[in-house]
Structures are given as structure tokens and as C-alpha cells.
Amino acid sequence: MSRMFVPGPVDVADEILQAQAAPMLPHRSKEFEAIYRRASEKSQQLFYTQYRVFLTASSGTGLQEAAIRNFVHKRVLSVVNGAFADRWYEVAVSNGKDVEKLAFEWDTPASPERIADAVREGGFEALTVVHNETSTGLQNPVKEIVEAVHAVSPDTFVFVDAVSSLGGAKIEMDAWGIDMLLTSSQKCLALPPGLALGAVTDRAMEKAKSVENRGWYFDLVRMEKHRLKDSSPATPVMPLIYALDLQLDRIFAEGLDNRFARHSAMAKRVQEWAEAHDLSMYAPEGYRSQTVTTIKNERNINVSELNTFLKQREMRIAGGYGQLKDKTFRIAHMGEIQMEDIEKLLAAMEEFLKK
Ligand code: PLP
């Protein structure tokens, strides 16, 4: 079986692929509404939330845009220490908001204290932050960030992108005080791409009613009216809802804590292997992702040759992303990947390095 150690789209289990092939139903039928409701209620457990989870026919970026359009009149702070955080900043700018960028070096975790200082001075309605930067393999201290922000400004919403970590790392939306938490299907949930999931608090939904020009497709106030009837304003991405429904059962059968522990153990193994082979991680210790490891290419490994070698063995890894393209490579350990897959990959990489 082929294995992709890339940070999405990831390998999808056969039974999940098969689940998508179930016959279509009218989306406003009782049969489909029952599936929709089940999938969205089960998703709440994954988000550790009592609030609603929207399921949108889009990738995660769609919900980055929805956060900005629905919950911000004007002022927003974008915390940026990686490529996807920068995208969220651009999304806010391109939607005409008054956005301030608080930038950190890409190999540095976002500082809760500095963010709180900016919030104290800035009068921001909300801030955007990425939990797990897929470009750098860095995990930001989101819990501490929300705490610091709410200590100085309880009304400021914190929006969190967990596109490459939700389902692979524990993120407790309600306990941490996050107002919108979003993810994509094609990463740790190990589903095909095309579905995004976003959980939103009541207070954010209340505010949305007063925000103008929310648009139509991602108008969450409109979506909420339909969601309460187990439906969506536009046609849902039905095959992926079937797949989500089944995949959540598989995830809960593994156990969320077991799943997080599996991801964390694989991350540790990859880090140890890298260090034993004179390679170091891009992200500092204590802030390393448990779903994707970004390794500095200090040995000038030819990553495209390495991937050709790996592909002959039905595996592949990812190159660097954005400004880190030629400086790093990435090994993702998310979704269906198991420790024995990691061992197989590392053995093959070792063989390649010896050549
Ligand atoms: N945020 C992060 C952290 C990501 O890794 C990605 C994609 O890789 C995105 C956002 C964009 O997600 P999507 O491609 O699902 O729109």
C-alpha cells in the first residue's frame, strides 16, 4: 500500500473511499438530514465544543475568509509566523478590513505577551492565529495566546486555523476560549479534500448579525438557519459528509487521546531520527508540530532524487514550502500513518543517504 508522508491531501482508508460511493440522496430529504446531523454532532466532540460545527463545501481557506467576513466589522490583528498565517492576513486585507500584521520570525513561536501588548493598544475586534504552521512544522502556543488576549480584552475574538492539526493534536475549543476553530478534511482527518469544518461560539454568531456584507456563500448567519434544520443553504458535498460520518466513528474507535498520542510518538521518532543523522528541526524544541516535521536540509540532500527513490517504494515526502522551499523538507505523520509506516520510511531514507 502506498504511503504519502505529505501534509495533505493524505492517504484515505479504503472503506472511507468506498463510503463516498454510496448512492446520492436529495439533500433536503429526511434520510440525508439524519446523516448531516449525525456528522455535525459527532464533529463537536472532535472540536471539544458545545457549539455548532459548520460543514462547508470548500477547503479550509474558505473558512479563513468566513471568519473575517462574518465576525469583523473593521479592525483585526493577524499573527504571522508562517506561510498560512500570512495567507489569512491577505484574506483579511483582500476583504477590505483594517488589518494589522504582528509578524514573528518563522522559526519563532508567536509570543502571548507580545500579542497581548498589541491587543491592549490596538482595539482589535479579533485576531487570527495558526495553531500548526504546515510550512515550518511549528506549533504555536494557542492556549496561552487566548489566555493572554482575554486577560487584557475578553471581548476580542480569537480565530484559530487548525487545518493541519485538528484530529492529530488536542485543541480544546471551549476550555481554551477560542471563538472560531477551523480545519480541512484532507489532513489529520484523513478524508479526501473538499470539506471544511468550522466551530463557532454563540457570541460570535450573535455579533455576525450586525456585520454588513457577509457575502452569500459563506454567510454563517444564513448557514445557521439551515443548520438548525440539519441542512445547508447550497448543495452540500454529500460524498464527503458520508465519509466524515464514518471516519468520525473510526476516529472515536481509536480514541482521541490514543490518536493524539500516536501522532506525538511519530513526531518524536522522526525528530530523533533526524538528529541522529546530523539534521535539525526548523522549529525550536517545545514548539514542534506533532503532525508534520520540517527538517533543515543541512546535508544538502537532493529531495527530488530522494522522492524518486521513495516513490519506487510507494512512499513520498514533501519538500519545503514557500520561502523555505530549498532550505527544508517535510515529513508528515498524520491521519492514517502508523509508526510502522514511519519505520519503513526512515529505513528507506537511510538506505538512500548511504548511497
Ligand atoms: N492553513 C494551514 C495551516 C494549511 O496547512 C493549509 C493548507 O495546507 C491551509 C490553511 C489552507 O487550507 P486549504 O488548502 O484546505 O484551503
mmCIF file of C-alpha atoms and ligand atoms in Angstrom:
data_model
loop_
_atom_site.group_PDB
_atom_site.id
_atom_site.type_symbol
_atom_site.label_atom_id
_atom_site.label_comp_id
_atom_site.label_asym_id
_atom_site.label_seq_id
_atom_site.Cartn_x
_atom_site.Cartn_y
_atom_site.Cartn_z
ATOM 1 C CA MET A 1 0.000 0.000 0.000
ATOM 2 C CA SER A 2 1.332 3.402 -0.890
ATOM 3 C CA ARG A 3 2.004 5.896 1.853
ATOM 4 C CA MET A 4 2.266 9.649 1.460
ATOM 5 C CA PHE A 5 4.178 11.405 4.210
ATOM 6 C CA VAL A 6 2.947 14.752 2.951
ATOM 7 C CA PRO A 7 0.829 17.277 4.831
ATOM 8 C CA GLY A 8 -2.303 16.816 2.756
ATOM 9 C CA PRO A 9 -4.029 15.567 0.819
ATOM 10 C CA VAL A 10 -3.171 12.434 2.738
ATOM 11 C CA ASP A 11 -3.911 8.743 2.217
ATOM 12 C CA VAL A 12 -7.522 7.794 2.763
ATOM 13 C CA ALA A 13 -8.596 4.380 4.068
ATOM 14 C CA ASP A 14 -10.328 2.168 1.512
ATOM 15 C CA GLU A 15 -13.544 1.932 3.493
ATOM 16 C CA ILE A 16 -13.721 5.731 3.597
ATOM 17 C CA LEU A 17 -13.197 5.940 -0.167
ATOM 18 C CA GLN A 18 -15.963 3.360 -0.532
ATOM 19 C CA ALA A 19 -18.310 5.290 1.769
ATOM 20 C CA GLN A 20 -18.274 8.121 -0.752
ATOM 21 C CA ALA A 21 -19.661 5.817 -3.389
ATOM 22 C CA ALA A 22 -22.980 5.395 -1.564
ATOM 23 C CA PRO A 23 -25.959 6.498 -3.673
ATOM 24 C CA MET A 24 -26.767 10.195 -3.629
ATOM 25 C CA LEU A 25 -29.929 11.358 -1.892
ATOM 26 C CA PRO A 26 -31.974 14.514 -2.324
ATOM 27 C CA HIS A 27 -30.165 16.821 0.069
ATOM 28 C CA ARG A 28 -33.416 18.031 1.571
ATOM 29 C CA SER A 29 -34.597 14.522 2.374
ATOM 30 C CA LYS A 30 -35.052 13.166 5.894
ATOM 31 C CA GLU A 31 -32.517 10.417 5.108
ATOM 32 C CA PHE A 32 -29.742 12.833 4.243
ATOM 33 C CA GLU A 33 -30.611 15.280 7.024
ATOM 34 C CA ALA A 34 -30.131 12.486 9.553
ATOM 35 C CA ILE A 35 -26.628 11.793 8.218
ATOM 36 C CA TYR A 36 -25.794 15.505 8.157
ATOM 37 C CA ARG A 37 -26.925 15.937 11.746
ATOM 38 C CA ARG A 38 -25.001 12.898 12.933
ATOM 39 C CA ALA A 39 -21.797 14.026 11.261
ATOM 40 C CA SER A 40 -22.014 17.551 12.602
ATOM 41 C CA GLU A 41 -22.909 16.449 16.140
ATOM 42 C CA LYS A 42 -20.034 13.991 16.210
ATOM 43 C CA SER A 43 -17.728 16.745 14.954
ATOM 44 C CA GLN A 44 -18.425 18.705 18.138
ATOM 45 C CA GLN A 45 -16.536 16.043 20.116
ATOM 46 C CA LEU A 46 -13.564 16.429 17.858
ATOM 47 C CA PHE A 47 -13.524 20.183 18.454
ATOM 48 C CA TYR A 48 -14.166 19.788 22.204
ATOM 49 C CA THR A 49 -17.058 22.171 21.845
ATOM 50 C CA GLN A 50 -20.665 22.540 22.866
ATOM 51 C CA TYR A 51 -21.114 24.984 19.975
ATOM 52 C CA ARG A 52 -22.109 24.368 16.373
ATOM 53 C CA VAL A 53 -19.767 22.971 13.740
ATOM 54 C CA PHE A 54 -20.373 24.176 10.188
ATOM 55 C CA LEU A 55 -19.550 21.807 7.357
ATOM 56 C CA THR A 56 -18.772 23.728 4.188
ATOM 57 C CA ALA A 57 -18.193 22.600 0.639
ATOM 58 C CA SER A 58 -14.796 24.245 0.424
ATOM 59 C CA SER A 59 -11.263 23.737 1.595
ATOM 60 C CA GLY A 60 -10.074 25.392 4.803
ATOM 61 C CA THR A 61 -9.227 28.716 3.195
ATOM 62 C CA GLY A 62 -12.946 29.258 2.625
ATOM 63 C CA LEU A 63 -13.464 29.289 6.379
ATOM 64 C CA GLN A 64 -10.490 31.606 6.927
ATOM 65 C CA GLU A 65 -12.446 34.005 4.745
ATOM 66 C CA ALA A 66 -15.725 33.255 6.528
ATOM 67 C CA ALA A 67 -14.167 34.189 9.895
ATOM 68 C CA ILE A 68 -13.140 37.573 8.555
ATOM 69 C CA ARG A 69 -16.350 38.328 6.702
ATOM 70 C CA ASN A 70 -18.767 37.243 9.416
ATOM 71 C CA PHE A 71 -17.208 38.354 12.664
ATOM 72 C CA VAL A 72 -15.195 41.508 11.947
ATOM 73 C CA HIS A 73 -16.611 44.956 11.237
ATOM 74 C CA LYS A 74 -13.243 46.556 10.743
ATOM 75 C CA ARG A 75 -10.203 46.004 12.995
ATOM 76 C CA VAL A 76 -8.374 42.705 13.047
ATOM 77 C CA LEU A 77 -4.910 41.584 14.117
ATOM 78 C CA SER A 78 -3.130 38.870 12.140
ATOM 79 C CA VAL A 79 -0.425 36.959 13.945
ATOM 80 C CA VAL A 80 2.024 35.799 11.293
ATOM 81 C CA ASN A 81 4.891 33.353 11.646
ATOM 82 C CA GLY A 82 4.460 31.204 8.590
ATOM 83 C CA ALA A 83 3.018 30.944 5.104
ATOM 84 C CA PHE A 84 -0.535 30.022 6.069
ATOM 85 C CA ALA A 85 -0.805 32.716 8.713
ATOM 86 C CA ASP A 86 0.308 35.135 6.025
ATOM 87 C CA ARG A 87 -2.438 33.846 3.767
ATOM 88 C CA TRP A 88 -5.015 34.611 6.466
ATOM 89 C CA TYR A 89 -3.602 38.126 6.724
ATOM 90 C CA GLU A 90 -4.004 38.508 2.962
ATOM 91 C CA VAL A 91 -7.536 37.159 3.131
ATOM 92 C CA ALA A 92 -8.383 39.871 5.675
ATOM 93 C CA VAL A 93 -6.731 42.596 3.577
ATOM 94 C CA SER A 94 -8.457 41.488 0.392
ATOM 95 C CA ASN A 95 -11.812 41.614 2.181
ATOM 96 C CA GLY A 96 -11.266 45.287 2.913
ATOM 97 C CA LYS A 97 -10.680 45.042 6.667
ATOM 98 C CA ASP A 98 -8.344 47.262 8.626
ATOM 99 C CA VAL A 99 -5.719 44.623 9.379
ATOM 100 C CA GLU A 100 -2.538 44.875 11.355
ATOM 101 C CA LYS A 101 0.121 42.235 10.943
ATOM 102 C CA LEU A 102 2.062 41.155 14.006
ATOM 103 C CA ALA A 103 4.982 39.274 12.495
ATOM 104 C CA PHE A 104 7.396 36.904 14.179
ATOM 105 C CA GLU A 105 10.357 35.146 12.635
ATOM 106 C CA TRP A 106 9.147 31.921 11.079
ATOM 107 C CA ASP A 107 11.256 29.794 13.418
ATOM 108 C CA THR A 108 9.891 31.562 16.481
ATOM 109 C CA PRO A 109 6.631 30.775 18.258
ATOM 110 C CA ALA A 110 4.124 33.602 18.453
ATOM 111 C CA SER A 111 4.579 35.251 21.839
ATOM 112 C CA PRO A 112 1.434 35.506 24.007
ATOM 113 C CA GLU A 113 2.900 38.544 25.800
ATOM 114 C CA ARG A 114 3.635 40.448 22.604
ATOM 115 C CA ILE A 115 0.227 39.594 21.215
ATOM 116 C CA ALA A 116 -1.435 40.788 24.430
ATOM 117 C CA ASP A 117 0.555 44.052 24.203
ATOM 118 C CA ALA A 118 -0.671 44.599 20.647
ATOM 119 C CA VAL A 119 -4.258 43.831 21.652
ATOM 120 C CA ARG A 120 -4.050 46.215 24.605
ATOM 121 C CA GLU A 121 -3.043 49.051 22.296
ATOM 122 C CA GLY A 122 -4.892 48.201 19.138
ATOM 123 C CA GLY A 123 -8.611 47.983 19.837
ATOM 124 C CA PHE A 124 -8.940 44.812 17.789
ATOM 125 C CA GLU A 125 -12.233 43.008 17.413
ATOM 126 C CA ALA A 126 -10.461 39.763 16.634
ATOM 127 C CA LEU A 127 -7.161 38.133 15.935
ATOM 128 C CA THR A 128 -6.178 35.332 13.607
ATOM 129 C CA VAL A 129 -3.571 32.744 14.515
ATOM 130 C CA VAL A 130 -2.461 29.431 13.044
ATOM 131 C CA HIS A 131 -2.126 26.577 15.527
ATOM 132 C CA ASN A 132 0.104 24.348 13.434
ATOM 133 C CA GLU A 133 2.150 26.022 10.714
ATOM 134 C CA THR A 134 2.413 23.430 7.988
ATOM 135 C CA SER A 135 5.231 25.368 6.346
ATOM 136 C CA THR A 136 7.540 25.425 9.362
ATOM 137 C CA GLY A 137 6.361 22.479 11.435
ATOM 138 C CA LEU A 138 5.883 24.859 14.342
ATOM 139 C CA GLN A 139 3.018 24.635 16.807
ATOM 140 C CA ASN A 140 2.013 27.959 18.307
ATOM 141 C CA PRO A 141 1.052 28.141 21.998
ATOM 142 C CA VAL A 142 -2.583 28.849 21.215
ATOM 143 C CA LYS A 143 -3.956 28.113 24.684
ATOM 144 C CA GLU A 144 -1.551 30.634 26.224
ATOM 145 C CA ILE A 145 -2.268 33.144 23.448
ATOM 146 C CA VAL A 146 -6.022 33.056 24.041
ATOM 147 C CA GLU A 147 -5.463 33.353 27.777
ATOM 148 C CA ALA A 148 -3.184 36.367 27.381
ATOM 149 C CA VAL A 149 -5.542 38.070 24.930
ATOM 150 C CA HIS A 150 -8.601 37.570 27.097
ATOM 151 C CA ALA A 151 -6.742 38.789 30.177
ATOM 152 C CA VAL A 152 -6.403 42.214 28.528
ATOM 153 C CA SER A 153 -9.506 42.161 26.309
ATOM 154 C CA PRO A 154 -12.154 39.495 26.984
ATOM 155 C CA ASP A 155 -14.267 40.723 24.049
ATOM 156 C CA THR A 156 -11.575 40.185 21.428
ATOM 157 C CA PHE A 157 -12.316 37.041 19.458
ATOM 158 C CA VAL A 158 -9.523 34.590 18.729
ATOM 159 C CA PHE A 159 -9.846 32.686 15.451
ATOM 160 C CA VAL A 160 -7.676 29.615 15.136
ATOM 161 C CA ASP A 161 -6.622 27.777 11.998
ATOM 162 C CA ALA A 162 -6.036 24.142 12.907
ATOM 163 C CA VAL A 163 -6.064 22.952 9.311
ATOM 164 C CA SER A 164 -3.079 20.666 9.748
ATOM 165 C CA SER A 165 -3.539 19.664 13.385
ATOM 166 C CA LEU A 166 -7.178 19.170 14.337
ATOM 167 C CA GLY A 167 -7.718 15.456 14.828
ATOM 168 C CA GLY A 168 -3.976 14.922 15.347
ATOM 169 C CA ALA A 169 -3.381 17.222 18.304
ATOM 170 C CA LYS A 170 -5.674 18.084 21.191
ATOM 171 C CA ILE A 171 -7.262 21.513 20.838
ATOM 172 C CA GLU A 172 -9.980 22.220 23.349
ATOM 173 C CA MET A 173 -12.024 24.980 21.798
ATOM 174 C CA ASP A 174 -14.338 25.767 24.717
ATOM 175 C CA ALA A 175 -11.867 25.261 27.540
ATOM 176 C CA TRP A 176 -9.300 27.441 25.784
ATOM 177 C CA GLY A 177 -11.825 30.152 24.844
ATOM 178 C CA ILE A 178 -11.489 30.054 21.057
ATOM 179 C CA ASP A 179 -14.309 31.779 19.131
ATOM 180 C CA MET A 180 -13.774 30.109 15.788
ATOM 181 C CA LEU A 181 -11.736 26.984 15.151
ATOM 182 C CA LEU A 182 -11.418 25.674 11.628
ATOM 183 C CA THR A 183 -9.929 22.747 9.772
ATOM 184 C CA SER A 184 -9.867 20.989 6.405
ATOM 185 C CA SER A 185 -10.793 17.401 5.600
ATOM 186 C CA GLN A 186 -7.606 16.410 3.780
ATOM 187 C CA LYS A 187 -5.120 16.467 6.667
ATOM 188 C CA CYS A 188 -5.392 14.834 10.097
ATOM 189 C CA LEU A 189 -8.965 13.708 9.483
ATOM 190 C CA ALA A 190 -7.680 11.606 6.582
ATOM 191 C CA LEU A 191 -10.556 12.382 4.263
ATOM 192 C CA PRO A 192 -10.371 13.470 0.645
ATOM 193 C CA PRO A 193 -10.144 17.247 0.092
ATOM 194 C CA GLY A 194 -13.188 19.440 -0.404
ATOM 195 C CA LEU A 195 -14.806 19.732 3.001
ATOM 196 C CA ALA A 196 -14.035 22.282 5.703
ATOM 197 C CA LEU A 197 -15.213 22.191 9.296
ATOM 198 C CA GLY A 198 -15.530 25.270 11.462
ATOM 199 C CA ALA A 199 -16.848 25.600 15.008
ATOM 200 C CA VAL A 200 -18.184 28.956 16.179
ATOM 201 C CA THR A 201 -19.293 30.258 19.580
ATOM 202 C CA ASP A 202 -22.695 31.777 20.288
ATOM 203 C CA ARG A 203 -21.213 35.183 20.978
ATOM 204 C CA ALA A 204 -19.522 35.228 17.577
ATOM 205 C CA MET A 205 -22.792 34.202 15.903
ATOM 206 C CA GLU A 206 -24.569 36.991 17.741
ATOM 207 C CA LYS A 207 -22.054 39.544 16.531
ATOM 208 C CA ALA A 208 -22.274 38.312 12.938
ATOM 209 C CA LYS A 209 -25.860 39.547 12.734
ATOM 210 C CA SER A 210 -24.589 43.125 12.922
ATOM 211 C CA VAL A 211 -21.747 42.727 10.414
ATOM 212 C CA GLU A 212 -22.519 44.049 6.950
ATOM 213 C CA ASN A 213 -21.563 42.459 3.638
ATOM 214 C CA ARG A 214 -21.039 38.978 4.959
ATOM 215 C CA GLY A 215 -21.413 37.761 1.398
ATOM 216 C CA TRP A 216 -23.742 34.908 0.487
ATOM 217 C CA TYR A 217 -21.981 31.560 0.197
ATOM 218 C CA PHE A 218 -20.129 31.858 3.498
ATOM 219 C CA ASP A 219 -22.772 33.868 5.334
ATOM 220 C CA LEU A 220 -22.784 31.909 8.571
ATOM 221 C CA VAL A 221 -25.986 33.557 9.803
ATOM 222 C CA ARG A 222 -27.775 32.180 6.750
ATOM 223 C CA MET A 223 -25.979 28.866 7.193
ATOM 224 C CA GLU A 224 -27.032 28.663 10.837
ATOM 225 C CA LYS A 225 -30.732 28.934 9.925
ATOM 226 C CA HIS A 226 -30.347 25.943 7.642
ATOM 227 C CA ARG A 227 -28.043 24.095 10.010
ATOM 228 C CA LEU A 228 -30.748 24.167 12.661
ATOM 229 C CA LYS A 229 -32.803 22.149 10.190
ATOM 230 C CA ASP A 230 -29.872 19.783 9.512
ATOM 231 C CA SER A 231 -29.260 21.295 6.140
ATOM 232 C CA SER A 232 -27.234 23.898 4.272
ATOM 233 C CA PRO A 233 -28.254 26.845 2.045
ATOM 234 C CA ALA A 234 -26.475 25.409 -1.013
ATOM 235 C CA THR A 235 -25.954 21.781 -2.019
ATOM 236 C CA PRO A 236 -23.657 20.053 0.474
ATOM 237 C CA VAL A 237 -20.659 17.967 -0.577
ATOM 238 C CA MET A 238 -22.598 14.790 0.050
ATOM 239 C CA PRO A 239 -19.924 12.122 -0.598
ATOM 240 C CA LEU A 240 -17.615 13.815 1.892
ATOM 241 C CA ILE A 241 -20.359 14.030 4.507
ATOM 242 C CA TYR A 242 -20.880 10.253 4.145
ATOM 243 C CA ALA A 243 -17.143 9.823 4.529
ATOM 244 C CA LEU A 244 -16.931 12.151 7.549
ATOM 245 C CA ASP A 245 -19.758 10.312 9.276
ATOM 246 C CA LEU A 246 -17.882 7.016 9.021
ATOM 247 C CA GLN A 247 -14.423 8.464 9.626
ATOM 248 C CA LEU A 248 -15.513 10.013 12.928
ATOM 249 C CA ASP A 249 -16.633 6.569 14.083
ATOM 250 C CA ARG A 250 -13.211 5.208 13.164
ATOM 251 C CA ILE A 251 -11.509 8.097 14.971
ATOM 252 C CA PHE A 252 -13.556 7.598 18.132
ATOM 253 C CA ALA A 253 -12.944 3.838 17.970
ATOM 254 C CA GLU A 254 -9.215 4.557 18.082
ATOM 255 C CA GLY A 255 -9.891 7.041 20.897
ATOM 256 C CA LEU A 256 -8.998 10.714 20.626
ATOM 257 C CA ASP A 257 -6.271 10.568 23.248
ATOM 258 C CA ASN A 258 -4.770 7.454 21.653
ATOM 259 C CA ARG A 259 -4.841 9.215 18.321
ATOM 260 C CA PHE A 260 -3.057 12.286 19.668
ATOM 261 C CA ALA A 261 -0.506 10.060 21.402
ATOM 262 C CA ARG A 262 0.109 8.176 18.133
ATOM 263 C CA HIS A 263 0.797 11.448 16.310
ATOM 264 C CA SER A 264 3.057 12.689 19.061
ATOM 265 C CA ALA A 265 5.054 9.428 19.180
ATOM 266 C CA MET A 266 5.583 9.515 15.410
ATOM 267 C CA ALA A 267 6.777 13.134 15.618
ATOM 268 C CA LYS A 268 9.278 12.216 18.330
ATOM 269 C CA ARG A 269 10.574 9.285 16.324
ATOM 270 C CA VAL A 270 11.115 11.438 13.227
ATOM 271 C CA GLN A 271 12.855 14.131 15.282
ATOM 272 C CA GLU A 272 15.166 11.569 16.911
ATOM 273 C CA TRP A 273 15.986 10.050 13.543
ATOM 274 C CA ALA A 274 16.791 13.461 12.078
ATOM 275 C CA GLU A 275 19.074 14.362 14.966
ATOM 276 C CA ALA A 276 20.839 11.019 14.734
ATOM 277 C CA HIS A 277 21.545 11.824 11.083
ATOM 278 C CA ASP A 278 23.012 15.284 11.653
ATOM 279 C CA LEU A 279 19.857 17.099 10.723
ATOM 280 C CA SER A 280 17.991 19.556 12.881
ATOM 281 C CA MET A 281 14.407 20.681 13.057
ATOM 282 C CA TYR A 282 13.338 24.090 11.820
ATOM 283 C CA ALA A 283 11.050 24.703 14.807
ATOM 284 C CA PRO A 284 12.524 25.030 18.295
ATOM 285 C CA GLU A 285 12.087 22.303 20.855
ATOM 286 C CA GLY A 286 8.870 22.635 22.833
ATOM 287 C CA TYR A 287 7.065 24.131 19.835
ATOM 288 C CA ARG A 288 7.350 21.322 17.327
ATOM 289 C CA SER A 289 4.345 20.083 15.463
ATOM 290 C CA GLN A 290 3.136 16.589 16.222
ATOM 291 C CA THR A 291 1.641 16.199 12.748
ATOM 292 C CA VAL A 292 4.388 17.427 10.404
ATOM 293 C CA THR A 293 8.123 17.735 10.938
ATOM 294 C CA THR A 294 10.060 20.364 8.994
ATOM 295 C CA ILE A 295 13.731 19.415 8.791
ATOM 296 C CA LYS A 296 16.513 21.807 7.805
ATOM 297 C CA ASN A 297 18.284 20.359 4.811
ATOM 298 C CA GLU A 298 21.735 20.788 6.332
ATOM 299 C CA ARG A 299 23.143 17.856 4.369
ATOM 300 C CA ASN A 300 22.023 19.223 1.025
ATOM 301 C CA ILE A 301 20.008 16.143 0.294
ATOM 302 C CA ASN A 302 18.589 16.198 -3.210
ATOM 303 C CA VAL A 303 14.952 15.975 -2.170
ATOM 304 C CA SER A 304 13.640 15.369 -5.644
ATOM 305 C CA GLU A 305 16.023 12.408 -6.096
ATOM 306 C CA LEU A 306 15.095 11.179 -2.654
ATOM 307 C CA ASN A 307 11.439 11.303 -3.618
ATOM 308 C CA THR A 308 12.092 9.419 -6.853
ATOM 309 C CA PHE A 309 13.794 6.748 -4.745
ATOM 310 C CA LEU A 310 10.917 6.723 -2.265
ATOM 311 C CA LYS A 311 8.239 6.629 -4.945
ATOM 312 C CA GLN A 312 9.760 3.398 -6.281
ATOM 313 C CA ARG A 313 8.896 2.083 -2.829
ATOM 314 C CA GLU A 314 5.428 3.641 -2.924
ATOM 315 C CA MET A 315 6.234 6.416 -0.486
ATOM 316 C CA ARG A 316 6.847 10.125 -0.766
ATOM 317 C CA ILE A 317 7.704 13.063 1.455
ATOM 318 C CA ALA A 318 7.211 16.810 0.938
ATOM 319 C CA GLY A 319 9.693 19.496 0.009
ATOM 320 C CA GLY A 320 9.915 22.830 1.781
ATOM 321 C CA TYR A 321 7.079 25.325 1.458
ATOM 322 C CA GLY A 322 7.176 28.953 0.359
ATOM 323 C CA GLN A 323 10.330 30.765 1.421
ATOM 324 C CA LEU A 324 11.637 27.516 2.953
ATOM 325 C CA LYS A 325 11.321 25.593 -0.303
ATOM 326 C CA ASP A 326 15.019 24.889 -0.849
ATOM 327 C CA LYS A 327 16.081 25.048 2.761
ATOM 328 C CA THR A 328 13.919 22.373 4.312
ATOM 329 C CA PHE A 329 11.963 19.217 3.628
ATOM 330 C CA ARG A 330 8.952 17.900 5.469
ATOM 331 C CA ILE A 331 7.801 14.566 6.768
ATOM 332 C CA ALA A 332 4.126 14.483 7.661
ATOM 333 C CA HIS A 333 2.892 11.930 10.156
ATOM 334 C CA MET A 334 -0.826 12.484 10.211
ATOM 335 C CA GLY A 335 -4.104 10.749 9.570
ATOM 336 C CA GLU A 336 -3.784 7.050 8.799
ATOM 337 C CA ILE A 337 0.016 6.921 9.106
ATOM 338 C CA GLN A 338 1.194 4.456 11.744
ATOM 339 C CA MET A 339 4.537 4.017 13.491
ATOM 340 C CA GLU A 340 5.392 1.011 11.303
ATOM 341 C CA ASP A 341 4.959 3.232 8.229
ATOM 342 C CA ILE A 342 7.367 5.741 9.761
ATOM 343 C CA GLU A 343 9.900 2.980 10.421
ATOM 344 C CA LYS A 344 9.621 1.866 6.818
ATOM 345 C CA LEU A 345 10.119 5.406 5.564
ATOM 346 C CA LEU A 346 13.102 6.091 7.808
ATOM 347 C CA ALA A 347 14.744 2.811 6.784
ATOM 348 C CA ALA A 348 14.325 3.753 3.111
ATOM 349 C CA MET A 349 15.700 7.240 3.739
ATOM 350 C CA GLU A 350 18.665 5.723 5.488
ATOM 351 C CA GLU A 351 19.301 3.479 2.507
ATOM 352 C CA PHE A 352 19.144 6.497 0.212
ATOM 353 C CA LEU A 353 21.537 8.529 2.360
ATOM 354 C CA LYS A 354 24.069 5.686 2.385
ATOM 355 C CA LYS A 355 24.149 5.540 -1.403
HETATM 356 N N1 PLP B 1 -3.820 26.674 6.913
HETATM 357 C C1 PLP B 1 -2.875 25.737 7.046
HETATM 358 C C2 PLP B 1 -2.117 25.658 8.327
HETATM 359 C C3 PLP B 1 -2.599 24.867 5.989
HETATM 360 O O1 PLP B 1 -1.662 23.927 6.110
HETATM 361 C C4 PLP B 1 -3.336 24.977 4.790
HETATM 362 C C5 PLP B 1 -3.063 24.093 3.656
HETATM 363 O O2 PLP B 1 -2.142 23.336 3.612
HETATM 364 C C6 PLP B 1 -4.322 25.957 4.709
HETATM 365 C C7 PLP B 1 -4.544 26.779 5.786
HETATM 366 C C8 PLP B 1 -5.161 26.075 3.510
HETATM 367 O O3 PLP B 1 -6.057 25.022 3.567
HETATM 368 P P1 PLP B 1 -6.871 24.543 2.288
HETATM 369 O O4 PLP B 1 -5.862 24.125 1.282
HETATM 370 O O5 PLP B 1 -7.684 23.419 2.862
HETATM 371 O O6 PLP B 1 -7.685 25.705 1.844
#
